[in-house]
Structure formats: structure tokens, C-alpha cells
Amino acid sequence: MSTDKFSTSRALQERLQRVVPGGAHTYAKGADQYPESIPGVMARGLGCHVWDVDGNEFIEYGMGLRSVTLGHAYAPVLAAVSESLALGNNFTRPSMLELECAERFLEIIDGADMVKFTKDGSTADTAALKLARAHTGRHHVAICSDQPFLSYDDWFISTTTMHGGIPERYLSESLRFTYNDASTLEALFQRHPGEIAAVFLEPARVAEPHATFLPEVQRLCREHGAVLVFDEMITGFRWHLGGAQKLYGVTPDLSTFGKALANGFALSALAGKREIMRLGSRERPEDSVFLLSTTHGAETPSLAASMRTMQVYRTEPVVEHLHRQGERLRKGLEQASARHGLERHFELFGRSCNLLFGTKGPDGKPSQPFRTLLLQEVMRRGVIMPSLVVSYSHTDQDIDRTVEIVDQALAVYARALNDGVDKHLIGRPTRTVFDRR
Ligand SMILES: Cc1ncc(COP(=O)(O)O)c(C=O)c1O
């Protein structure tokens, strides 16, 4: 009999590698992102707990790439989805839910006049760029260079190390500026007068915006006639119910949402000012933008999931819970890190509702082998933490148990700093999905 706790996962992972490029339908879920000794093909989830196909249980902090903010198999959302399924899920004309979901969304994101739903964040961002290009008659796009990912489409991926199959010319149209330094954006406008259609950024990611940064970005966009787009894929339904745009008091021309919008069901949104959005409306001769029009764009289960998710957010303290539990986790992990003298090697950063961690080796530089060792040690004890993202389902007990487990893993980390990571790490280190060019 096998003593390998992960033997079923291991066999399935090998089959996945054979038939799916990258071994998963999203690179960030692939085998090369996790320790070799702990393959993890998932069977089910409930709240913030997941079970792999071998029956191993984990508390998790990835939550479907940050999409599952309420919890896995969250009962009220499941009820709404099954009610909608019994009524059919895709029609020849728009359903009631298309209207109702749009109206509920616009009540929450109150700086937007219109919204169009689709399935992925990437698609919504690309549609925002298309609208901006049509609106301004320009081609270039200014992208915040400190933010790792906006879209898998060519205008963005051409700027990364995974640029195979994309003509070089795309790169010349995608310009980069620095977060919290509006002078770098101003320099782009000066170098490319009348050429920049859109400025794209996440309103916040790791660092908080300086008080003048977002207003200054908005002022520059207005002065130079570019469309300001906030990507709220992560900040939306996490920083504040009304999005980071509400929290920081800066309303962009367009903004995009996804992930938490439907608690992990496939729904994303492009929202914004009527003047720009209506270029996709077909009402006037100039409305010539073919804006987000796909067979599955408005299938009803995701809309039903989103409506119920938004209702939970409006009636329960979800955002407060995310911040509170994230803060509990941060405090516990900082204490654990200090107990092992690892303050300069295991670091936490980001807003408490969206914590990240960094791992550094003996030379004080970011280290993938040490990241892999930490993942290996926490996963074998029952925690998955590609990031440290909490959900509405993370209880005090879950957080405290996680702190205990990370504390034990950090003891191994501290030993590895002294006697070498290779002595403790089983298999190869993990890779990043990509770096920016
Ligand atoms: C900030 C941000 N924007 C856009 C995307 C793309 O979203 P999707 O994976 O739904 O296409 C992501 C995905 O991780 C993201 O983190």
C-alpha cells in the first residue's frame, strides 16, 4: 500500500500535464507554482476549507485566485444559482436577470452610468481599451508598470516575458509609468503628445496611493484627453463595497470588475460613463464599437450568483470581516516571524484584506527556493497560501490554526537559512508565472 498522502493527485497531475498545456487551465494554478512533493488536484471546498482528491484537508488563502470572497459552496449563492438553473440558463433574447443585475451593480458602483457583463477580467480590460481607442482616435496605452497583471490579451502580455506569438509592434504601443509617481505619467504624455488613448492602473495593489497620486493621474488624463481606466478586479468588493474608487474618492471614466463580483462564478464587468460606454450601443451612426458580445456573456447562473453575492455584501459586514480577519492574520504571522528572528526574511505586505508575503534567502534577496520550502512546509501541515487572502468564511479558529502551522513551518525556514535550503526542499523550486519585460 502506498504511504504517499498525495498519490491520487500525483497521478492526476501527470495526466493533466499530458493533455493540458501548463497542466491547468490557468497558469497560476499549475504544477510549477507549487512544491513538487505536494501535488494538489482538488475535489471540493466548503467555506475556507478545501479537500484534495486524496482526502487531505487544507485551510486556504488563494480562494480561487481571489474570486471566492464569501466562501466555497456558499449556501445563499448556491441557492440563487440552482433557482436560476431550473428556469433555463441561456436564451435568445435578454433575460430579466440581465437588467436586474446591471441595475443592482450600478447602485453599488455609483460613479458609473452603464455596465456590460462578460466572463473574464482580461476581456473586460481589453474592451475598455477598445472603447478608449474609439473615443480618442488614438492607439497608445499607458500601463502602471508595478502591477503584474491586467489582461492575457496582446496589448498587455506583450509587456511580459511570456510574449511568444505576439507581434513586436504591440510593445511599442504599450507604455509604462510608475505607481505613486505621477511625474512618470506626465513624462509619457510629453513624449507622446496626442497619442495616448487610455491610462490603466489598479487604484491600489500593495502600497496605498499617496493622497495626491490618483487625483493627479485623473487631472493629467483630463488635461491630455486620455481615458482613465481603473482595474478593480482585486480591489472591487474587497477594499470597499463601492470599489477603491469610492474609498479613495476618484471616479475613473471606465472601470472593470470581476473575481469577487459573483463569488467565483464566471462574471466580469466593464462599467463607466455613458458618453464612452454608448459607443457600443448601436444607437447612433458613430456607435461602431463591437463591445463585448459573446454567446455565454450573460448566461443566467452567473448573474444570479452575482445578484445574491451583492445582496450579501449589502446586508452583511463582508468588507469589514475581510479587513478584520486579515489584520488578525497579519498580527499573528508577524509575531511568529519575530519569534524565529525572520523579520527580514518572511515579510508581509499589502492591505489587510489582500495580504501578500515575500520570502528572502540568506543574502536578503527574494528567493523562489525559500518560497517553495515555506509552501511545502505549510501544505504538508494543512494550509495552502500562494497569497494570504482571507474570505468571509475565515473564522478566528481558522486564522489561529493557520498561525500555528506557519509558525512550525518558519522553524524549518530558520534552520534552512543556516544549513542550506537544499537540505530541506524536496524537488525543484517553483517559478513565477512571468516577469515584466
Ligand atoms: C488586477 C487584475 N486584472 C485583470 C485580471 C484578469 O482577470 P481574468 O483572469 O478574469 O481574465 C487579473 C487576474 O488575475 C487581475 O489580477
Short mmCIF file of C-alpha atoms and ligand atoms in Angstrom, two decimals:
data_model
loop_
_atom_site.label_atom_id
_atom_site.label_comp_id
_atom_site.label_asym_id
_atom_site.label_seq_id
_atom_site.Cartn_x
_atom_site.Cartn_y
_atom_site.Cartn_z
CA MET A 1 0.00 0.00 0.00
CA SER A 2 1.29 3.49 -0.85
CA THR A 3 2.34 5.71 2.06
CA ASP A 4 2.23 8.76 -0.22
CA LYS A 5 -0.56 11.01 1.07
CA PHE A 6 -0.81 12.55 -2.40
CA SER A 7 -0.67 9.53 -4.70
CA THR A 8 -4.02 10.13 -6.46
CA SER A 9 -3.20 13.81 -7.01
CA ARG A 10 0.23 12.88 -8.34
CA ALA A 11 -1.24 10.51 -10.94
CA LEU A 12 -3.90 13.04 -11.98
CA GLN A 13 -1.35 15.85 -12.21
CA GLU A 14 0.72 13.75 -14.62
CA ARG A 15 -2.35 13.16 -16.76
CA LEU A 16 -3.14 16.89 -16.67
CA GLN A 17 0.39 17.70 -17.88
CA ARG A 18 -0.12 15.34 -20.82
CA VAL A 19 -3.40 16.79 -22.07
CA VAL A 20 -3.49 20.43 -20.88
CA PRO A 21 -0.62 22.83 -21.76
CA GLY A 22 0.76 24.02 -18.42
CA GLY A 23 -1.16 21.30 -16.57
CA ALA A 24 -4.05 23.61 -15.64
CA HIS A 25 -6.41 25.94 -17.47
CA THR A 26 -4.93 28.91 -15.57
CA TYR A 27 -1.12 29.18 -15.26
CA ALA A 28 -1.34 30.42 -11.69
CA LYS A 29 -2.90 27.07 -10.69
CA GLY A 30 -0.24 24.98 -12.49
CA ALA A 31 2.14 22.41 -11.01
CA ASP A 32 5.18 24.68 -11.41
CA GLN A 33 3.63 27.15 -8.95
CA TYR A 34 3.67 24.64 -6.08
CA PRO A 35 6.19 22.31 -4.40
CA GLU A 36 6.88 19.13 -6.30
CA SER A 37 6.30 16.95 -3.24
CA ILE A 38 2.73 18.20 -2.81
CA PRO A 39 0.65 17.90 -5.96
CA GLY A 40 -2.85 19.14 -5.35
CA VAL A 41 -5.79 18.24 -7.54
CA MET A 42 -8.87 19.49 -5.74
CA ALA A 43 -12.07 17.58 -5.10
CA ARG A 44 -14.21 20.06 -3.15
CA GLY A 45 -14.37 23.12 -0.95
CA LEU A 46 -16.56 24.46 1.82
CA GLY A 47 -16.10 27.90 3.34
CA CYS A 48 -12.33 28.42 3.52
CA HIS A 49 -11.54 24.69 3.63
CA VAL A 50 -10.69 22.55 0.61
CA TRP A 51 -10.06 18.83 0.17
CA ASP A 52 -7.84 17.28 -2.48
CA VAL A 53 -8.64 14.07 -4.32
CA ASP A 54 -6.71 12.05 -1.69
CA GLY A 55 -8.92 13.49 1.06
CA ASN A 56 -6.28 15.84 2.55
CA GLU A 57 -7.87 18.93 4.07
CA PHE A 58 -6.42 22.44 3.82
CA ILE A 59 -7.32 25.92 5.05
CA GLU A 60 -6.82 28.06 2.01
CA TYR A 61 -5.66 31.59 1.24
CA GLY A 62 -5.87 31.73 -2.54
CA MET A 63 -9.68 31.49 -2.75
CA GLY A 64 -9.97 30.81 -6.49
CA LEU A 65 -7.42 33.47 -7.41
CA ARG A 66 -9.22 35.89 -5.08
CA SER A 67 -12.63 35.35 -6.67
CA VAL A 68 -14.32 33.46 -3.82
CA THR A 69 -14.70 36.21 -1.21
CA LEU A 70 -17.72 34.77 0.60
CA GLY A 71 -16.50 31.17 0.74
CA HIS A 72 -16.57 27.96 -1.28
CA ALA A 73 -20.04 26.47 -1.89
CA TYR A 74 -21.56 29.46 -0.08
CA ALA A 75 -25.15 28.33 0.56
CA PRO A 76 -27.13 31.51 -0.30
CA VAL A 77 -25.26 31.88 -3.58
CA LEU A 78 -25.75 28.22 -4.44
CA ALA A 79 -29.48 28.56 -3.75
CA ALA A 80 -29.75 31.52 -6.13
CA VAL A 81 -27.83 29.63 -8.81
CA SER A 82 -29.95 26.50 -8.56
CA GLU A 83 -33.16 28.53 -8.68
CA SER A 84 -31.94 30.14 -11.89
CA LEU A 85 -30.83 26.79 -13.38
CA ALA A 86 -34.31 25.37 -13.05
CA LEU A 87 -35.55 28.20 -15.29
CA GLY A 88 -33.07 27.61 -18.11
CA ASN A 89 -29.68 29.23 -18.46
CA ASN A 90 -29.26 30.85 -21.88
CA PHE A 91 -31.93 32.47 -24.03
CA THR A 92 -32.33 34.03 -27.45
CA ARG A 93 -33.36 37.42 -26.03
CA PRO A 94 -32.08 39.17 -22.91
CA SER A 95 -33.31 37.78 -19.60
CA MET A 96 -34.77 39.74 -16.68
CA LEU A 97 -31.57 38.96 -14.79
CA GLU A 98 -29.50 40.90 -17.34
CA LEU A 99 -31.44 44.02 -16.43
CA GLU A 100 -31.72 43.43 -12.70
CA CYS A 101 -28.08 42.53 -12.25
CA ALA A 102 -27.00 45.62 -14.20
CA GLU A 103 -29.25 47.85 -12.07
CA ARG A 104 -28.03 46.33 -8.77
CA PHE A 105 -24.42 46.72 -9.90
CA LEU A 106 -24.90 50.38 -10.86
CA GLU A 107 -26.50 51.11 -7.46
CA ILE A 108 -23.25 49.94 -5.87
CA ILE A 109 -20.73 51.40 -8.32
CA ASP A 110 -22.40 54.76 -8.29
CA GLY A 111 -19.90 56.68 -10.46
CA ALA A 112 -20.79 54.50 -13.49
CA ASP A 113 -23.81 55.11 -15.77
CA MET A 114 -23.73 51.89 -17.79
CA VAL A 115 -22.32 48.40 -17.44
CA LYS A 116 -21.71 45.46 -19.72
CA PHE A 117 -21.05 41.98 -18.35
CA THR A 118 -18.71 39.37 -19.71
CA LYS A 119 -16.86 36.34 -18.34
CA ASP A 120 -13.22 37.30 -17.66
CA GLY A 121 -11.35 40.27 -16.33
CA SER A 122 -8.95 40.15 -19.27
CA THR A 123 -11.78 40.52 -21.75
CA ALA A 124 -13.32 43.41 -19.81
CA ASP A 125 -9.98 45.26 -19.73
CA THR A 126 -9.40 44.73 -23.44
CA ALA A 127 -12.90 46.04 -24.16
CA ALA A 128 -12.12 49.13 -22.06
CA LEU A 129 -9.05 49.75 -24.19
CA LYS A 130 -11.05 49.32 -27.39
CA LEU A 131 -13.62 51.86 -26.18
CA ALA A 132 -10.88 54.30 -25.18
CA ARG A 133 -9.23 53.96 -28.58
CA ALA A 134 -12.53 54.58 -30.38
CA HIS A 135 -13.36 57.50 -28.10
CA THR A 136 -10.00 59.26 -28.54
CA GLY A 137 -8.96 58.12 -32.03
CA ARG A 138 -5.55 57.21 -30.54
CA HIS A 139 -3.66 53.92 -30.13
CA HIS A 140 -1.21 54.05 -27.26
CA VAL A 141 -1.96 52.82 -23.76
CA ALA A 142 -0.12 53.79 -20.56
CA ILE A 143 0.06 50.89 -18.09
CA CYS A 144 1.21 51.04 -14.49
CA SER A 145 4.45 49.06 -14.52
CA ASP A 146 4.41 47.99 -10.85
CA GLN A 147 1.26 45.93 -11.25
CA PRO A 148 1.82 42.41 -12.52
CA PHE A 149 -1.29 41.52 -14.49
CA LEU A 150 -4.19 43.20 -16.25
CA SER A 151 -5.10 41.02 -19.22
CA TYR A 152 -4.00 37.95 -21.13
CA ASP A 153 -4.55 39.82 -24.39
CA ASP A 154 -1.69 41.02 -26.60
CA TRP A 155 -1.64 44.71 -25.58
CA PHE A 156 -0.70 43.64 -22.06
CA ILE A 157 1.08 40.27 -22.39
CA SER A 158 3.46 41.80 -24.96
CA THR A 159 4.94 43.71 -21.99
CA THR A 160 5.80 40.49 -20.11
CA THR A 161 8.34 37.71 -20.57
CA MET A 162 5.57 35.42 -21.93
CA HIS A 163 5.30 37.27 -25.25
CA GLY A 164 5.58 34.36 -27.69
CA GLY A 165 3.25 34.64 -30.68
CA ILE A 166 2.68 38.40 -30.29
CA PRO A 167 4.00 40.78 -32.98
CA GLU A 168 6.70 43.15 -31.60
CA ARG A 169 4.71 46.18 -32.73
CA TYR A 170 2.26 45.75 -29.83
CA LEU A 171 5.07 46.55 -27.43
CA SER A 172 5.64 49.98 -28.98
CA GLU A 173 2.04 50.96 -28.19
CA SER A 174 2.09 49.86 -24.53
CA LEU A 175 3.91 52.47 -22.45
CA ARG A 176 4.75 52.21 -18.76
CA PHE A 177 4.59 54.57 -15.80
CA THR A 178 5.32 54.12 -12.08
CA TYR A 179 2.76 53.76 -9.29
CA ASN A 180 2.68 56.68 -6.85
CA ASP A 181 4.81 58.80 -9.17
CA ALA A 182 2.55 60.91 -11.40
CA SER A 183 5.60 62.64 -12.91
CA THR A 184 6.38 59.42 -14.84
CA LEU A 185 2.91 59.56 -16.40
CA GLU A 186 3.35 63.24 -17.17
CA ALA A 187 6.62 62.39 -18.93
CA LEU A 188 4.77 59.84 -21.11
CA PHE A 189 2.19 62.43 -22.12
CA GLN A 190 5.00 64.81 -23.03
CA ARG A 191 6.88 62.18 -25.04
CA HIS A 192 3.71 61.04 -26.86
CA PRO A 193 1.56 64.13 -27.34
CA GLY A 194 -1.93 63.31 -28.63
CA GLU A 195 -1.13 59.57 -28.82
CA ILE A 196 -2.24 58.04 -25.53
CA ALA A 197 -5.81 56.71 -25.61
CA ALA A 198 -6.01 55.27 -22.10
CA VAL A 199 -4.25 55.16 -18.75
CA PHE A 200 -4.71 51.80 -16.99
CA LEU A 201 -4.00 51.04 -13.38
CA GLU A 202 -5.21 49.22 -10.32
CA PRO A 203 -6.10 52.09 -7.96
CA ALA A 204 -4.10 50.24 -5.28
CA ARG A 205 -2.31 46.95 -5.01
CA VAL A 206 0.43 46.62 -2.41
CA ALA A 207 1.14 50.22 -1.44
CA GLU A 208 -1.62 52.67 -0.57
CA PRO A 209 -1.86 55.58 -3.01
CA HIS A 210 -0.29 58.84 -1.82
CA ALA A 211 -3.03 61.39 -1.16
CA THR A 212 -2.32 63.31 -4.38
CA PHE A 213 -1.48 60.39 -6.69
CA LEU A 214 -4.89 59.30 -8.03
CA PRO A 215 -6.27 62.89 -8.29
CA GLU A 216 -3.10 63.87 -10.16
CA VAL A 217 -3.43 60.90 -12.55
CA GLN A 218 -7.03 61.96 -13.19
CA ARG A 219 -6.00 65.59 -13.77
CA LEU A 220 -3.32 64.53 -16.28
CA CYS A 221 -5.80 62.32 -18.15
CA ARG A 222 -8.26 65.20 -18.40
CA GLU A 223 -5.60 67.68 -19.46
CA HIS A 224 -4.27 65.36 -22.19
CA GLY A 225 -7.61 63.91 -23.30
CA ALA A 226 -6.93 60.28 -22.30
CA VAL A 227 -9.47 57.88 -20.80
CA LEU A 228 -8.75 56.90 -17.19
CA VAL A 229 -9.42 53.20 -16.51
CA PHE A 230 -9.31 51.64 -13.05
CA ASP A 231 -8.88 47.88 -12.98
CA GLU A 232 -10.86 46.90 -9.87
CA MET A 233 -10.56 43.16 -10.41
CA ILE A 234 -8.93 42.75 -6.99
CA THR A 235 -9.89 45.95 -5.18
CA GLY A 236 -13.58 45.71 -6.14
CA PHE A 237 -15.77 44.11 -3.43
CA ARG A 238 -12.69 43.91 -1.19
CA TRP A 239 -11.32 47.40 -0.46
CA HIS A 240 -14.84 48.86 -0.18
CA LEU A 241 -18.29 47.85 -1.37
CA GLY A 242 -18.25 50.78 -3.81
CA GLY A 243 -14.79 49.81 -5.03
CA ALA A 244 -11.45 51.51 -4.42
CA GLN A 245 -12.83 54.39 -6.50
CA LYS A 246 -15.30 55.08 -3.69
CA LEU A 247 -12.73 54.62 -0.92
CA TYR A 248 -10.22 56.99 -2.49
CA GLY A 249 -12.85 59.39 -3.90
CA VAL A 250 -11.65 59.36 -7.52
CA THR A 251 -14.16 58.32 -10.17
CA PRO A 252 -12.50 56.93 -13.32
CA ASP A 253 -14.01 57.21 -16.82
CA LEU A 254 -14.18 53.43 -17.07
CA SER A 255 -13.61 50.67 -14.56
CA THR A 256 -13.52 46.90 -14.70
CA PHE A 257 -14.61 44.32 -12.12
CA GLY A 258 -14.52 40.52 -11.93
CA LYS A 259 -13.34 37.94 -9.43
CA ALA A 260 -15.44 38.64 -6.29
CA LEU A 261 -18.36 40.02 -8.32
CA ALA A 262 -20.07 36.61 -8.35
CA ASN A 263 -18.19 34.71 -5.60
CA GLY A 264 -16.16 32.73 -8.12
CA PHE A 265 -18.85 32.22 -10.78
CA ALA A 266 -17.72 33.47 -14.17
CA LEU A 267 -18.74 37.11 -14.40
CA SER A 268 -16.83 40.31 -15.01
CA ALA A 269 -17.98 43.83 -15.80
CA LEU A 270 -16.96 46.88 -17.76
CA ALA A 271 -18.63 49.98 -16.35
CA GLY A 272 -18.34 53.69 -16.88
CA LYS A 273 -19.53 56.97 -18.24
CA ARG A 274 -22.44 56.91 -20.67
CA GLU A 275 -20.62 59.19 -23.09
CA ILE A 276 -17.95 56.50 -23.64
CA MET A 277 -19.93 53.30 -22.99
CA ARG A 278 -22.60 54.25 -25.52
CA LEU A 279 -20.08 53.88 -28.36
CA GLY A 280 -21.05 50.22 -28.02
CA SER A 281 -24.79 50.93 -28.04
CA ARG A 282 -25.59 50.95 -31.80
CA GLU A 283 -27.96 53.89 -31.31
CA ARG A 284 -26.11 56.45 -33.44
CA PRO A 285 -24.00 56.20 -36.63
CA GLU A 286 -20.82 56.79 -34.58
CA ASP A 287 -21.64 53.92 -32.22
CA SER A 288 -19.44 51.46 -34.07
CA VAL A 289 -17.61 49.63 -31.26
CA PHE A 290 -18.35 45.90 -31.20
CA LEU A 291 -18.38 45.81 -27.43
CA LEU A 292 -18.41 42.51 -25.50
CA SER A 293 -20.84 40.30 -27.36
CA THR A 294 -20.41 36.59 -26.70
CA THR A 295 -22.66 33.54 -26.57
CA HIS A 296 -22.09 32.98 -22.86
CA GLY A 297 -21.70 36.63 -21.85
CA ALA A 298 -24.95 36.80 -19.90
CA GLU A 299 -25.84 33.19 -19.12
CA THR A 300 -28.06 33.44 -16.12
CA PRO A 301 -26.45 31.34 -13.33
CA SER A 302 -23.51 33.76 -13.01
CA LEU A 303 -25.88 36.74 -12.99
CA ALA A 304 -27.97 35.07 -10.29
CA ALA A 305 -24.78 34.33 -8.32
CA SER A 306 -23.72 37.94 -8.65
CA MET A 307 -27.07 39.35 -7.54
CA ARG A 308 -27.06 37.19 -4.42
CA THR A 309 -23.40 38.00 -3.76
CA MET A 310 -24.11 41.73 -3.98
CA GLN A 311 -27.09 41.28 -1.66
CA VAL A 312 -24.92 39.56 0.95
CA TYR A 313 -22.40 42.37 0.67
CA ARG A 314 -25.12 44.98 1.15
CA THR A 315 -26.71 43.35 4.15
CA GLU A 316 -23.75 41.81 5.99
CA PRO A 317 -20.37 43.22 7.09
CA VAL A 318 -18.34 41.35 4.48
CA VAL A 319 -15.72 44.00 3.74
CA GLU A 320 -15.24 44.70 7.47
CA HIS A 321 -14.76 40.96 8.10
CA LEU A 322 -12.12 40.69 5.36
CA HIS A 323 -10.16 43.56 6.92
CA ARG A 324 -10.58 42.30 10.49
CA GLN A 325 -9.50 38.73 9.75
CA GLY A 326 -6.65 39.91 7.54
CA GLU A 327 -5.42 42.06 10.43
CA ARG A 328 -5.66 39.13 12.86
CA LEU A 329 -3.64 37.03 10.41
CA ARG A 330 -1.06 39.78 9.88
CA LYS A 331 -0.52 40.26 13.62
CA GLY A 332 -0.24 36.52 14.30
CA LEU A 333 2.20 35.95 11.45
CA GLU A 334 4.34 38.96 12.32
CA GLN A 335 4.67 37.60 15.87
CA ALA A 336 5.57 34.15 14.53
CA SER A 337 8.13 35.65 12.19
CA ALA A 338 9.67 37.64 15.06
CA ARG A 339 9.77 34.54 17.30
CA HIS A 340 12.08 32.89 14.76
CA GLY A 341 14.08 36.08 14.08
CA LEU A 342 12.81 36.08 10.48
CA GLU A 343 11.50 39.64 10.22
CA ARG A 344 13.86 40.34 7.32
CA HIS A 345 13.24 37.02 5.55
CA PHE A 346 9.49 36.42 5.79
CA GLU A 347 7.70 39.70 5.18
CA LEU A 348 4.04 40.61 4.94
CA PHE A 349 2.72 43.43 2.87
CA GLY A 350 -0.45 44.83 1.35
CA ARG A 351 -3.83 45.85 2.68
CA SER A 352 -5.16 43.51 5.36
CA CYS A 353 -7.99 42.30 3.09
CA ASN A 354 -5.42 41.29 0.48
CA LEU A 355 -2.19 40.31 2.22
CA LEU A 356 0.85 39.08 0.35
CA PHE A 357 4.12 37.69 1.62
CA GLY A 358 7.71 37.75 0.43
CA THR A 359 10.43 35.19 1.11
CA LYS A 360 14.10 36.10 1.19
CA GLY A 361 17.18 33.90 1.33
CA PRO A 362 20.34 34.30 3.45
CA ASP A 363 21.59 37.05 1.07
CA GLY A 364 18.44 39.10 1.80
CA LYS A 365 17.22 38.77 -1.82
CA PRO A 366 13.81 37.39 -2.89
CA SER A 367 14.12 33.61 -3.14
CA GLN A 368 11.92 31.11 -5.00
CA PRO A 369 13.59 28.13 -3.24
CA PHE A 370 12.67 29.62 0.14
CA ARG A 371 9.14 30.39 -1.06
CA THR A 372 8.85 26.78 -2.19
CA LEU A 373 10.16 25.48 1.13
CA LEU A 374 7.62 27.57 3.03
CA LEU A 375 4.78 26.35 0.79
CA GLN A 376 5.98 22.75 1.20
CA GLU A 377 6.05 23.03 4.99
CA VAL A 378 2.65 24.71 5.35
CA MET A 379 0.94 22.48 2.80
CA ARG A 380 2.12 19.26 4.41
CA ARG A 381 0.53 20.60 7.62
CA GLY A 382 -2.75 21.67 6.00
CA VAL A 383 -2.55 25.26 4.70
CA ILE A 384 -2.46 26.46 1.08
CA MET A 385 -1.16 30.01 0.85
CA PRO A 386 0.01 31.29 -2.55
CA SER A 387 -1.03 34.62 -1.01
CA LEU A 388 -2.71 35.36 2.32
CA VAL A 389 -6.14 36.33 1.04
CA VAL A 390 -8.99 35.85 3.51
CA SER A 391 -12.70 35.37 2.82
CA TYR A 392 -15.93 35.99 4.72
CA SER A 393 -15.72 32.33 5.80
CA HIS A 394 -12.35 32.56 7.60
CA THR A 395 -13.15 32.28 11.30
CA ASP A 396 -10.92 33.19 14.25
CA GLN A 397 -10.15 29.48 14.70
CA ASP A 398 -9.07 29.15 11.06
CA ILE A 399 -6.76 32.13 11.38
CA ASP A 400 -5.29 30.95 14.70
CA ARG A 401 -4.71 27.42 13.38
CA THR A 402 -3.01 28.92 10.31
CA VAL A 403 -0.71 31.00 12.51
CA GLU A 404 0.29 27.83 14.43
CA ILE A 405 1.05 26.00 11.20
CA VAL A 406 3.05 28.85 9.67
CA ASP A 407 4.93 29.15 12.97
CA GLN A 408 6.01 25.48 12.67
CA ALA A 409 6.96 26.00 9.02
CA LEU A 410 9.03 29.06 9.92
CA ALA A 411 11.08 26.94 12.34
CA VAL A 412 12.16 24.85 9.32
CA TYR A 413 12.76 28.05 7.31
CA ALA A 414 15.05 29.39 10.04
CA ARG A 415 17.04 26.12 10.05
CA ALA A 416 17.33 26.24 6.26
CA LEU A 417 18.80 29.73 6.43
CA ASN A 418 21.63 28.23 8.48
CA ASP A 419 22.22 24.87 6.86
CA GLY A 420 21.00 25.44 3.29
CA VAL A 421 17.59 25.27 1.66
CA ASP A 422 18.54 22.22 -0.44
CA LYS A 423 18.76 20.11 2.70
CA HIS A 424 15.04 20.71 3.37
CA LEU A 425 13.43 21.30 -0.01
CA ILE A 426 12.12 18.23 -1.84
CA GLY A 427 12.24 18.71 -5.63
CA ARG A 428 12.68 21.82 -7.76
CA PRO A 429 11.75 25.38 -6.73
CA THR A 430 8.55 26.98 -8.01
CA ARG A 431 8.53 29.51 -10.85
CA THR A 432 6.79 32.84 -11.22
CA VAL A 433 4.13 32.91 -13.96
CA PHE A 434 6.05 35.73 -15.65
CA ASP A 435 8.07 38.84 -15.03
CA ARG A 436 7.50 42.16 -16.75
CA ARG A 437 9.88 42.80 -19.68
C1 LIG B 1 -5.71 43.05 -11.45
C2 LIG B 1 -6.17 42.03 -12.44
N1 LIG B 1 -6.73 42.44 -13.59
C3 LIG B 1 -7.17 41.56 -14.50
C4 LIG B 1 -7.05 40.21 -14.31
C5 LIG B 1 -7.54 39.27 -15.36
O1 LIG B 1 -8.71 38.63 -14.95
P1 LIG B 1 -9.14 37.21 -15.58
O2 LIG B 1 -8.16 36.21 -15.08
O3 LIG B 1 -10.54 37.02 -15.06
O4 LIG B 1 -9.09 37.35 -17.07
C6 LIG B 1 -6.48 39.73 -13.11
C7 LIG B 1 -6.35 38.27 -12.88
O5 LIG B 1 -5.72 37.78 -12.00
C8 LIG B 1 -6.02 40.66 -12.16
O6 LIG B 1 -5.45 40.27 -11.02
#
